[in-house]
Amino acid sequence: MAAAPPPAAAAGTAAAAGSAGGWGGVRRRCQRLLYWVPVLFISSILCWSYYAYVTQLCLLTMTNIGEKVVCLVAYHIFFMLFVWSYWKTIFTLPMNPSKEFHLSYSDKESLEREPRGESQQEVLRRAAKDLPIYTRTMSGAIRYCDRCHLVKPDRCHHCSVCDKCILKMDHHCPWVNNCVGFSNYKFFLLFLAYSLLYCLFIAATDLQYFIKFWTNGLPDTQAKFHIMFLFFAAAMFSVSLSSLFGYHCWLVSKNKSTLEVFRAPIFRHRTDKNGFSLGFSKNLRQVFGDEKKYWLLPVFSSLGDGCSFPTCLVNQDPEQVSTPGGLNSTSKNESHLFPAKPLRDSQSHLLTDTQSWSDIGAKAEKGKIGMSNPALTMENET
């Protein structure tokens, strides 16, 4: 029997562990503070632009009263919409998968205890049989996150910065210090739109005074330098924002996320980069909603619950298991554990409500209890 360590050694070990834990906590807090630096930078630029435009340009430089009033009113409308959408993008919490997608305590223990193989397939088969999941990993496995211990819904990905699974994740944006996903993608798109309009408006109304600066048409005061830098900043941000906004408009029209552009979603029968596209009108309504009066306001109006999405794909014969490359299984005894019908006809809240997944899934696996399905092999993803 090994001898217990001396009290002094034990105390030293505990102190070292406590010191390491304390240093780790300080480092994480410092990282969280550093993540706010881009947001503070944008906020400082915004505050300076407000002072330069309202005070130096409108109040001190413009001489025409009508021009001054129109510019101030229009400017504050753009400014309010810009700040409102930016605020909502930053402080709207990303949505995580609902509890139905989380493994139970017993299932998690089974995954940790059993070796990879049929036993783990059975655990995931039992956990995912009533879930509206259509996408797979590259190897044809159910998309499972071993950090969050859940079966990933379609279009859900794990963010390494937030250390969470985010519904319909588009990307993690450092300029808003937040994940852009299902809960705030509309806000992010409006933030890009209103920031672009804000910059274009400033550049357009400041242009004549910028020209006067180079032709010595402005008095030699502090305002002339604010006017010059204001035009340069607005023009520079307009160029970068126009390309980014145009790119995300294209994503909306195709019903894609940034992650899906780089890695097309893999469905049970094949990879399809346009699998979630339903046409321009329906794609637009998925992000902005059915009520057009809310489209231009940063209030949540997107359709659906973020966990299930309609798709344009029609699945193959339910008696044939398909691989990601589209190769059918040769065994007729294997069956899908999910309904073999388009997701647009499922219980998704986006378009229609029909029969529940559990009822359809029960029909699909009727008489085939205990059959293995190699397409359901677990693959950990983070």
CSV table of C-alpha atoms in Angstrom, one decimal:
chain,number,residue,atom,x,y,z
A,1,MET,CA,0.0,0.0,0.0
A,2,ALA,CA,1.5,3.3,-1.0
A,3,ALA,CA,2.3,5.8,1.7
A,4,ALA,CA,0.3,9.1,1.8
A,5,PRO,CA,2.2,12.2,0.7
A,6,PRO,CA,3.6,14.5,3.4
A,7,PRO,CA,1.2,17.3,4.5
A,8,ALA,CA,3.6,19.9,3.1
A,9,ALA,CA,3.7,18.2,-0.3
A,10,ALA,CA,-0.1,17.9,-0.4
A,11,ALA,CA,-0.5,21.5,0.6
A,12,GLY,CA,2.0,22.6,-2.1
A,13,THR,CA,0.1,20.5,-4.8
A,14,ALA,CA,-3.2,22.1,-3.7
A,15,ALA,CA,-1.7,25.6,-3.8
A,16,ALA,CA,-0.2,25.0,-7.3
A,17,ALA,CA,-3.6,23.7,-8.6
A,18,GLY,CA,-5.4,26.7,-7.0
A,19,SER,CA,-2.9,29.1,-8.5
A,20,ALA,CA,-3.2,27.5,-12.0
A,21,GLY,CA,-7.0,27.7,-11.7
A,22,GLY,CA,-6.9,31.3,-10.6
A,23,TRP,CA,-4.6,32.2,-13.5
A,24,GLY,CA,-6.9,30.4,-15.9
A,25,GLY,CA,-9.8,32.5,-14.7
A,26,VAL,CA,-7.9,35.7,-15.0
A,27,ARG,CA,-6.9,34.8,-18.5
A,28,ARG,CA,-10.4,34.0,-19.5
A,29,ARG,CA,-11.7,37.3,-18.1
A,30,CYS,CA,-8.9,39.2,-20.1
A,31,GLN,CA,-9.9,37.4,-23.2
A,32,ARG,CA,-13.6,38.3,-22.7
A,33,LEU,CA,-12.5,42.0,-22.3
A,34,LEU,CA,-10.4,41.8,-25.5
A,35,TYR,CA,-13.3,40.5,-27.4
A,36,TRP,CA,-15.0,43.9,-26.8
A,37,VAL,CA,-12.2,45.9,-28.4
A,38,PRO,CA,-13.7,45.8,-32.0
A,39,VAL,CA,-17.1,46.9,-30.6
A,40,LEU,CA,-15.5,49.7,-28.7
A,41,PHE,CA,-13.7,50.8,-31.8
A,42,ILE,CA,-16.9,50.9,-33.9
A,43,SER,CA,-18.7,52.7,-31.1
A,44,SER,CA,-15.9,55.3,-30.8
A,45,ILE,CA,-16.0,55.9,-34.6
A,46,LEU,CA,-19.7,56.3,-34.4
A,47,CYS,CA,-19.5,58.8,-31.6
A,48,TRP,CA,-16.9,60.9,-33.4
A,49,SER,CA,-18.9,60.8,-36.6
A,50,TYR,CA,-21.9,62.1,-34.7
A,51,TYR,CA,-19.9,65.0,-33.3
A,52,ALA,CA,-18.2,65.8,-36.6
A,53,TYR,CA,-21.4,65.7,-38.7
A,54,VAL,CA,-24.0,67.3,-36.3
A,55,THR,CA,-21.7,69.9,-34.7
A,56,GLN,CA,-18.9,70.7,-37.1
A,57,LEU,CA,-20.7,70.2,-40.4
A,58,CYS,CA,-24.4,71.0,-39.9
A,59,LEU,CA,-24.3,73.5,-37.0
A,60,LEU,CA,-21.1,75.3,-37.7
A,61,THR,CA,-20.4,75.0,-41.4
A,62,MET,CA,-23.8,74.9,-43.2
A,63,THR,CA,-25.3,78.3,-43.8
A,64,ASN,CA,-28.5,77.4,-45.5
A,65,ILE,CA,-31.2,76.8,-42.8
A,66,GLY,CA,-33.3,74.5,-45.0
A,67,GLU,CA,-30.3,72.3,-45.9
A,68,LYS,CA,-29.3,72.2,-42.2
A,69,VAL,CA,-32.8,71.1,-41.1
A,70,VAL,CA,-33.2,68.4,-43.8
A,71,CYS,CA,-29.7,67.0,-43.1
A,72,LEU,CA,-30.1,66.9,-39.4
A,73,VAL,CA,-33.5,65.1,-39.6
A,74,ALA,CA,-32.4,62.6,-42.2
A,75,TYR,CA,-29.1,62.0,-40.4
A,76,HIS,CA,-30.8,61.2,-37.0
A,77,ILE,CA,-33.2,58.7,-38.7
A,78,PHE,CA,-30.3,56.8,-40.2
A,79,PHE,CA,-28.3,57.1,-37.0
A,80,MET,CA,-31.2,55.8,-34.8
A,81,LEU,CA,-31.8,52.8,-37.1
A,82,PHE,CA,-28.0,52.1,-37.3
A,83,VAL,CA,-27.6,52.1,-33.5
A,84,TRP,CA,-30.8,50.1,-32.9
A,85,SER,CA,-29.9,47.3,-35.3
A,86,TYR,CA,-26.3,47.2,-34.1
A,87,TRP,CA,-27.4,47.0,-30.5
A,88,LYS,CA,-29.8,44.2,-31.2
A,89,THR,CA,-27.1,42.3,-33.1
A,90,ILE,CA,-24.7,42.5,-30.2
A,91,PHE,CA,-27.0,41.8,-27.3
A,92,THR,CA,-29.4,39.2,-28.8
A,93,LEU,CA,-28.3,35.9,-27.3
A,94,PRO,CA,-27.8,33.1,-29.9
A,95,MET,CA,-30.3,30.4,-29.7
A,96,ASN,CA,-29.2,26.9,-28.7
A,97,PRO,CA,-30.8,23.6,-29.5
A,98,SER,CA,-33.9,22.8,-27.4
A,99,LYS,CA,-33.8,20.1,-24.7
A,100,GLU,CA,-35.2,17.5,-27.1
A,101,PHE,CA,-31.8,17.4,-28.9
A,102,HIS,CA,-29.8,16.8,-25.7
A,103,LEU,CA,-28.9,13.3,-24.7
A,104,SER,CA,-30.4,12.0,-21.5
A,105,TYR,CA,-28.0,11.2,-18.6
A,106,SER,CA,-28.3,7.5,-19.3
A,107,ASP,CA,-27.6,7.9,-23.0
A,108,LYS,CA,-24.5,10.0,-22.2
A,109,GLU,CA,-23.3,7.3,-19.9
A,110,SER,CA,-23.9,4.6,-22.5
A,111,LEU,CA,-21.9,6.6,-25.1
A,112,GLU,CA,-19.0,6.9,-22.7
A,113,ARG,CA,-19.1,3.3,-21.5
A,114,GLU,CA,-19.7,1.5,-24.8
A,115,PRO,CA,-17.0,1.2,-27.5
A,116,ARG,CA,-17.7,2.6,-31.0
A,117,GLY,CA,-20.0,0.3,-32.9
A,118,GLU,CA,-23.5,-1.0,-32.9
A,119,SER,CA,-24.0,-0.1,-29.3
A,120,GLN,CA,-23.4,3.6,-29.8
A,121,GLN,CA,-25.4,3.5,-33.0
A,122,GLU,CA,-28.3,2.2,-31.0
A,123,VAL,CA,-27.9,5.1,-28.5
A,124,LEU,CA,-28.0,7.7,-31.2
A,125,ARG,CA,-30.7,5.9,-33.1
A,126,ARG,CA,-32.9,6.0,-29.9
A,127,ALA,CA,-32.1,9.6,-29.3
A,128,ALA,CA,-32.7,10.9,-32.9
A,129,LYS,CA,-35.5,8.7,-34.1
A,130,ASP,CA,-38.2,11.4,-33.3
A,131,LEU,CA,-36.1,14.4,-34.3
A,132,PRO,CA,-36.5,16.3,-37.6
A,133,ILE,CA,-32.9,15.7,-38.7
A,134,TYR,CA,-32.0,15.5,-42.4
A,135,THR,CA,-28.3,16.4,-42.6
A,136,ARG,CA,-25.3,14.2,-41.9
A,137,THR,CA,-21.6,14.3,-41.5
A,138,MET,CA,-19.2,13.6,-44.4
A,139,SER,CA,-19.1,10.0,-43.4
A,140,GLY,CA,-22.9,9.7,-43.3
A,141,ALA,CA,-23.1,9.8,-39.5
A,142,ILE,CA,-25.6,11.6,-37.3
A,143,ARG,CA,-24.1,15.0,-36.4
A,144,TYR,CA,-23.3,14.8,-32.7
A,145,CYS,CA,-21.5,17.3,-30.5
A,146,ASP,CA,-19.5,15.7,-27.8
A,147,ARG,CA,-18.9,19.0,-26.0
A,148,CYS,CA,-22.6,19.9,-25.7
A,149,HIS,CA,-23.7,16.3,-25.6
A,150,LEU,CA,-26.5,16.7,-28.1
A,151,VAL,CA,-27.6,15.6,-31.5
A,152,LYS,CA,-27.1,18.6,-33.8
A,153,PRO,CA,-30.2,20.0,-35.5
A,154,ASP,CA,-29.9,20.8,-39.2
A,155,ARG,CA,-27.8,23.9,-39.9
A,156,CYS,CA,-26.6,24.0,-36.3
A,157,HIS,CA,-22.8,24.2,-35.6
A,158,HIS,CA,-20.6,24.5,-32.6
A,159,CYS,CA,-18.9,27.8,-32.1
A,160,SER,CA,-15.4,27.5,-30.7
A,161,VAL,CA,-15.5,31.1,-29.3
A,162,CYS,CA,-18.8,30.9,-27.6
A,163,ASP,CA,-18.3,27.1,-26.8
A,164,LYS,CA,-21.9,26.4,-27.6
A,165,CYS,CA,-23.9,24.9,-30.4
A,166,ILE,CA,-25.7,27.8,-32.3
A,167,LEU,CA,-28.9,27.3,-34.3
A,168,LYS,CA,-28.4,28.1,-38.0
A,169,MET,CA,-25.0,29.5,-37.3
A,170,ASP,CA,-23.7,31.8,-40.0
A,171,HIS,CA,-20.4,32.9,-38.4
A,172,HIS,CA,-18.9,34.5,-35.3
A,173,CYS,CA,-18.5,38.2,-35.9
A,174,PRO,CA,-15.8,40.0,-33.9
A,175,TRP,CA,-17.3,43.4,-34.8
A,176,VAL,CA,-20.4,42.6,-32.7
A,177,ASN,CA,-18.7,40.1,-30.3
A,178,ASN,CA,-21.5,37.7,-30.9
A,179,CYS,CA,-22.4,34.7,-33.0
A,180,VAL,CA,-24.6,35.5,-36.0
A,181,GLY,CA,-27.3,32.9,-36.3
A,182,PHE,CA,-31.0,32.2,-36.3
A,183,SER,CA,-31.9,34.6,-33.5
A,184,ASN,CA,-30.1,37.7,-34.8
A,185,TYR,CA,-29.3,37.1,-38.5
A,186,LYS,CA,-32.1,39.6,-39.5
A,187,PHE,CA,-30.6,42.2,-37.1
A,188,PHE,CA,-27.1,41.6,-38.6
A,189,LEU,CA,-28.4,42.1,-42.1
A,190,LEU,CA,-30.2,45.3,-41.1
A,191,PHE,CA,-27.1,46.5,-39.3
A,192,LEU,CA,-25.2,46.1,-42.5
A,193,ALA,CA,-27.9,47.9,-44.5
A,194,TYR,CA,-28.3,50.9,-42.2
A,195,SER,CA,-24.6,51.3,-41.6
A,196,LEU,CA,-24.1,51.4,-45.4
A,197,LEU,CA,-26.9,53.9,-45.8
A,198,TYR,CA,-25.5,55.9,-42.9
A,199,CYS,CA,-22.1,56.1,-44.6
A,200,LEU,CA,-23.5,56.9,-48.0
A,201,PHE,CA,-25.6,59.7,-46.7
A,202,ILE,CA,-22.7,61.3,-44.9
A,203,ALA,CA,-20.4,61.0,-47.9
A,204,ALA,CA,-23.1,62.4,-50.2
A,205,THR,CA,-24.0,65.4,-48.0
A,206,ASP,CA,-20.4,66.1,-47.1
A,207,LEU,CA,-19.0,65.9,-50.6
A,208,GLN,CA,-19.5,69.6,-51.6
A,209,TYR,CA,-17.8,70.7,-48.4
A,210,PHE,CA,-15.0,68.2,-48.9
A,211,ILE,CA,-14.4,69.8,-52.4
A,212,LYS,CA,-14.4,73.3,-50.8
A,213,PHE,CA,-11.7,72.1,-48.5
A,214,TRP,CA,-9.4,71.4,-51.4
A,215,THR,CA,-10.3,74.6,-53.2
A,216,ASN,CA,-9.8,76.7,-50.1
A,217,GLY,CA,-13.5,77.5,-50.0
A,218,LEU,CA,-13.8,76.8,-46.3
A,219,PRO,CA,-12.7,79.1,-43.5
A,220,ASP,CA,-9.5,78.0,-41.7
A,221,THR,CA,-11.1,76.5,-38.6
A,222,GLN,CA,-11.2,73.2,-36.8
A,223,ALA,CA,-14.3,72.1,-38.7
A,224,LYS,CA,-12.4,71.7,-42.0
A,225,PHE,CA,-10.3,68.8,-40.7
A,226,HIS,CA,-13.4,67.0,-39.3
A,227,ILE,CA,-15.1,67.5,-42.7
A,228,MET,CA,-12.1,66.0,-44.5
A,229,PHE,CA,-11.7,63.0,-42.3
A,230,LEU,CA,-15.5,62.5,-42.2
A,231,PHE,CA,-15.7,62.1,-45.9
A,232,PHE,CA,-12.7,59.8,-46.1
A,233,ALA,CA,-14.1,57.5,-43.3
A,234,ALA,CA,-17.6,57.4,-44.8
A,235,ALA,CA,-16.3,56.6,-48.3
A,236,MET,CA,-13.9,53.9,-47.0
A,237,PHE,CA,-16.6,52.2,-44.9
A,238,SER,CA,-19.1,52.4,-47.8
A,239,VAL,CA,-16.9,50.4,-50.1
A,240,SER,CA,-16.3,47.6,-47.5
A,241,LEU,CA,-19.9,47.5,-46.3
A,242,SER,CA,-21.3,47.4,-49.8
A,243,SER,CA,-19.4,44.3,-50.7
A,244,LEU,CA,-20.3,42.6,-47.4
A,245,PHE,CA,-24.0,43.6,-47.6
A,246,GLY,CA,-24.2,42.4,-51.2
A,247,TYR,CA,-22.7,39.1,-50.2
A,248,HIS,CA,-25.3,38.5,-47.4
A,249,CYS,CA,-28.1,39.6,-49.7
A,250,TRP,CA,-27.0,36.8,-52.1
A,251,LEU,CA,-26.9,34.4,-49.2
A,252,VAL,CA,-30.5,35.3,-48.2
A,253,SER,CA,-31.7,34.9,-51.8
A,254,LYS,CA,-30.2,31.4,-51.9
A,255,ASN,CA,-31.1,30.5,-48.3
A,256,LYS,CA,-27.5,29.7,-47.4
A,257,SER,CA,-25.3,30.5,-44.5
A,258,THR,CA,-21.6,31.5,-44.7
A,259,LEU,CA,-20.6,28.1,-43.3
A,260,GLU,CA,-22.8,26.3,-45.9
A,261,VAL,CA,-21.0,28.2,-48.7
A,262,PHE,CA,-17.7,26.8,-47.6
A,263,ARG,CA,-19.1,23.3,-46.8
A,264,ALA,CA,-22.3,22.4,-48.6
A,265,PRO,CA,-24.9,20.5,-46.4
A,266,ILE,CA,-24.8,16.8,-46.7
A,267,PHE,CA,-28.2,15.1,-46.7
A,268,ARG,CA,-28.9,11.4,-46.3
A,269,HIS,CA,-28.8,10.7,-50.0
A,270,ARG,CA,-26.3,13.2,-51.3
A,271,THR,CA,-24.6,16.6,-50.9
A,272,ASP,CA,-26.7,19.5,-52.1
A,273,LYS,CA,-25.6,23.1,-51.9
A,274,ASN,CA,-29.1,24.4,-52.6
A,275,GLY,CA,-31.0,21.9,-50.5
A,276,PHE,CA,-32.6,24.5,-48.3
A,277,SER,CA,-33.5,26.9,-51.1
A,278,LEU,CA,-37.2,27.3,-51.7
A,279,GLY,CA,-37.2,30.1,-54.2
A,280,PHE,CA,-36.4,33.8,-53.7
A,281,SER,CA,-39.7,34.8,-52.1
A,282,LYS,CA,-39.8,32.0,-49.6
A,283,ASN,CA,-36.1,32.4,-48.8
A,284,LEU,CA,-36.6,36.0,-48.1
A,285,ARG,CA,-39.6,35.3,-45.8
A,286,GLN,CA,-37.6,32.8,-43.8
A,287,VAL,CA,-35.4,35.7,-42.6
A,288,PHE,CA,-37.7,38.6,-42.6
A,289,GLY,CA,-41.1,36.9,-41.9
A,290,ASP,CA,-44.5,37.2,-43.5
A,291,GLU,CA,-45.5,40.7,-42.1
A,292,LYS,CA,-43.8,43.3,-44.3
A,293,LYS,CA,-44.4,46.1,-41.8
A,294,TYR,CA,-41.6,44.5,-39.6
A,295,TRP,CA,-39.1,43.9,-42.4
A,296,LEU,CA,-37.2,47.2,-42.0
A,297,LEU,CA,-37.3,47.2,-38.2
A,298,PRO,CA,-34.8,45.4,-36.0
A,299,VAL,CA,-37.5,43.3,-34.3
A,300,PHE,CA,-37.5,39.5,-34.5
A,301,SER,CA,-39.9,38.3,-37.2
A,302,SER,CA,-38.0,35.3,-38.8
A,303,LEU,CA,-40.1,32.2,-39.5
A,304,GLY,CA,-39.5,28.9,-37.7
A,305,ASP,CA,-38.0,27.7,-34.5
A,306,GLY,CA,-34.4,27.3,-35.7
A,307,CYS,CA,-34.3,23.6,-35.2
A,308,SER,CA,-36.0,22.4,-38.4
A,309,PHE,CA,-36.1,23.8,-41.9
A,310,PRO,CA,-38.1,23.1,-45.1
A,311,THR,CA,-36.0,21.6,-47.9
A,312,CYS,CA,-36.6,21.3,-51.6
A,313,LEU,CA,-35.2,17.8,-51.6
A,314,VAL,CA,-37.4,14.7,-52.0
A,315,ASN,CA,-35.8,11.6,-50.4
A,316,GLN,CA,-35.2,8.3,-52.0
A,317,ASP,CA,-36.9,5.0,-51.4
A,318,PRO,CA,-37.2,4.7,-47.6
A,319,GLU,CA,-36.3,1.0,-48.0
A,320,GLN,CA,-32.9,2.0,-49.2
A,321,VAL,CA,-30.2,3.6,-47.0
A,322,SER,CA,-28.2,6.2,-48.9
A,323,THR,CA,-24.7,7.4,-48.4
A,324,PRO,CA,-23.6,11.0,-48.7
A,325,GLY,CA,-22.2,10.3,-52.2
A,326,GLY,CA,-25.6,9.0,-53.3
A,327,LEU,CA,-24.8,5.3,-53.3
A,328,ASN,CA,-27.6,3.1,-52.2
A,329,SER,CA,-27.2,0.3,-49.7
A,330,THR,CA,-27.6,-3.1,-51.2
A,331,SER,CA,-29.5,-4.4,-48.2
A,332,LYS,CA,-33.2,-4.2,-48.3
A,333,ASN,CA,-33.5,-5.0,-44.6
A,334,GLU,CA,-32.2,-1.6,-43.6
A,335,SER,CA,-34.5,1.4,-43.3
A,336,HIS,CA,-34.4,5.1,-42.4
A,337,LEU,CA,-35.4,6.0,-38.9
A,338,PHE,CA,-36.7,9.3,-40.2
A,339,PRO,CA,-39.7,10.1,-42.3
A,340,ALA,CA,-38.9,9.8,-46.0
A,341,LYS,CA,-40.7,12.9,-47.1
A,342,PRO,CA,-39.6,16.5,-47.7
A,343,LEU,CA,-39.1,18.5,-44.6
A,344,ARG,CA,-41.4,21.2,-46.0
A,345,ASP,CA,-44.3,18.8,-45.1
A,346,SER,CA,-43.1,18.1,-41.6
A,347,GLN,CA,-44.1,19.8,-38.4
A,348,SER,CA,-41.7,22.7,-39.2
A,349,HIS,CA,-43.4,26.0,-38.3
A,350,LEU,CA,-42.0,27.6,-41.4
A,351,LEU,CA,-44.6,26.5,-43.9
A,352,THR,CA,-47.1,23.9,-42.8
A,353,ASP,CA,-48.1,21.7,-39.9
A,354,THR,CA,-48.8,18.0,-40.6
A,355,GLN,CA,-48.4,14.7,-39.0
A,356,SER,CA,-45.9,14.5,-36.1
A,357,TRP,CA,-42.4,13.1,-36.6
A,358,SER,CA,-42.9,10.5,-34.0
A,359,ASP,CA,-46.0,9.1,-35.9
A,360,ILE,CA,-44.2,9.1,-39.2
A,361,GLY,CA,-41.0,7.7,-37.7
A,362,ALA,CA,-43.0,4.9,-36.2
A,363,LYS,CA,-44.5,3.9,-39.5
A,364,ALA,CA,-41.0,4.0,-41.2
A,365,GLU,CA,-39.5,1.6,-38.7
A,366,LYS,CA,-42.6,-0.6,-38.2
A,367,GLY,CA,-41.6,-4.3,-38.3
A,368,LYS,CA,-37.9,-3.4,-38.5
A,369,ILE,CA,-37.0,-3.1,-34.8
A,370,GLY,CA,-33.4,-4.1,-34.1
A,371,MET,CA,-32.1,-3.7,-37.6
A,372,SER,CA,-28.7,-1.9,-37.8
A,373,ASN,CA,-28.1,1.2,-39.9
A,374,PRO,CA,-24.5,2.0,-40.8
A,375,ALA,CA,-25.5,5.5,-41.9
A,376,LEU,CA,-26.2,6.3,-38.3
A,377,THR,CA,-22.7,5.8,-37.0
A,378,MET,CA,-21.8,8.5,-34.4
A,379,GLU,CA,-19.2,11.0,-35.4
A,380,ASN,CA,-18.1,13.6,-32.9
A,381,GLU,CA,-18.1,17.2,-34.2
A,382,THR,CA,-17.0,20.4,-32.5
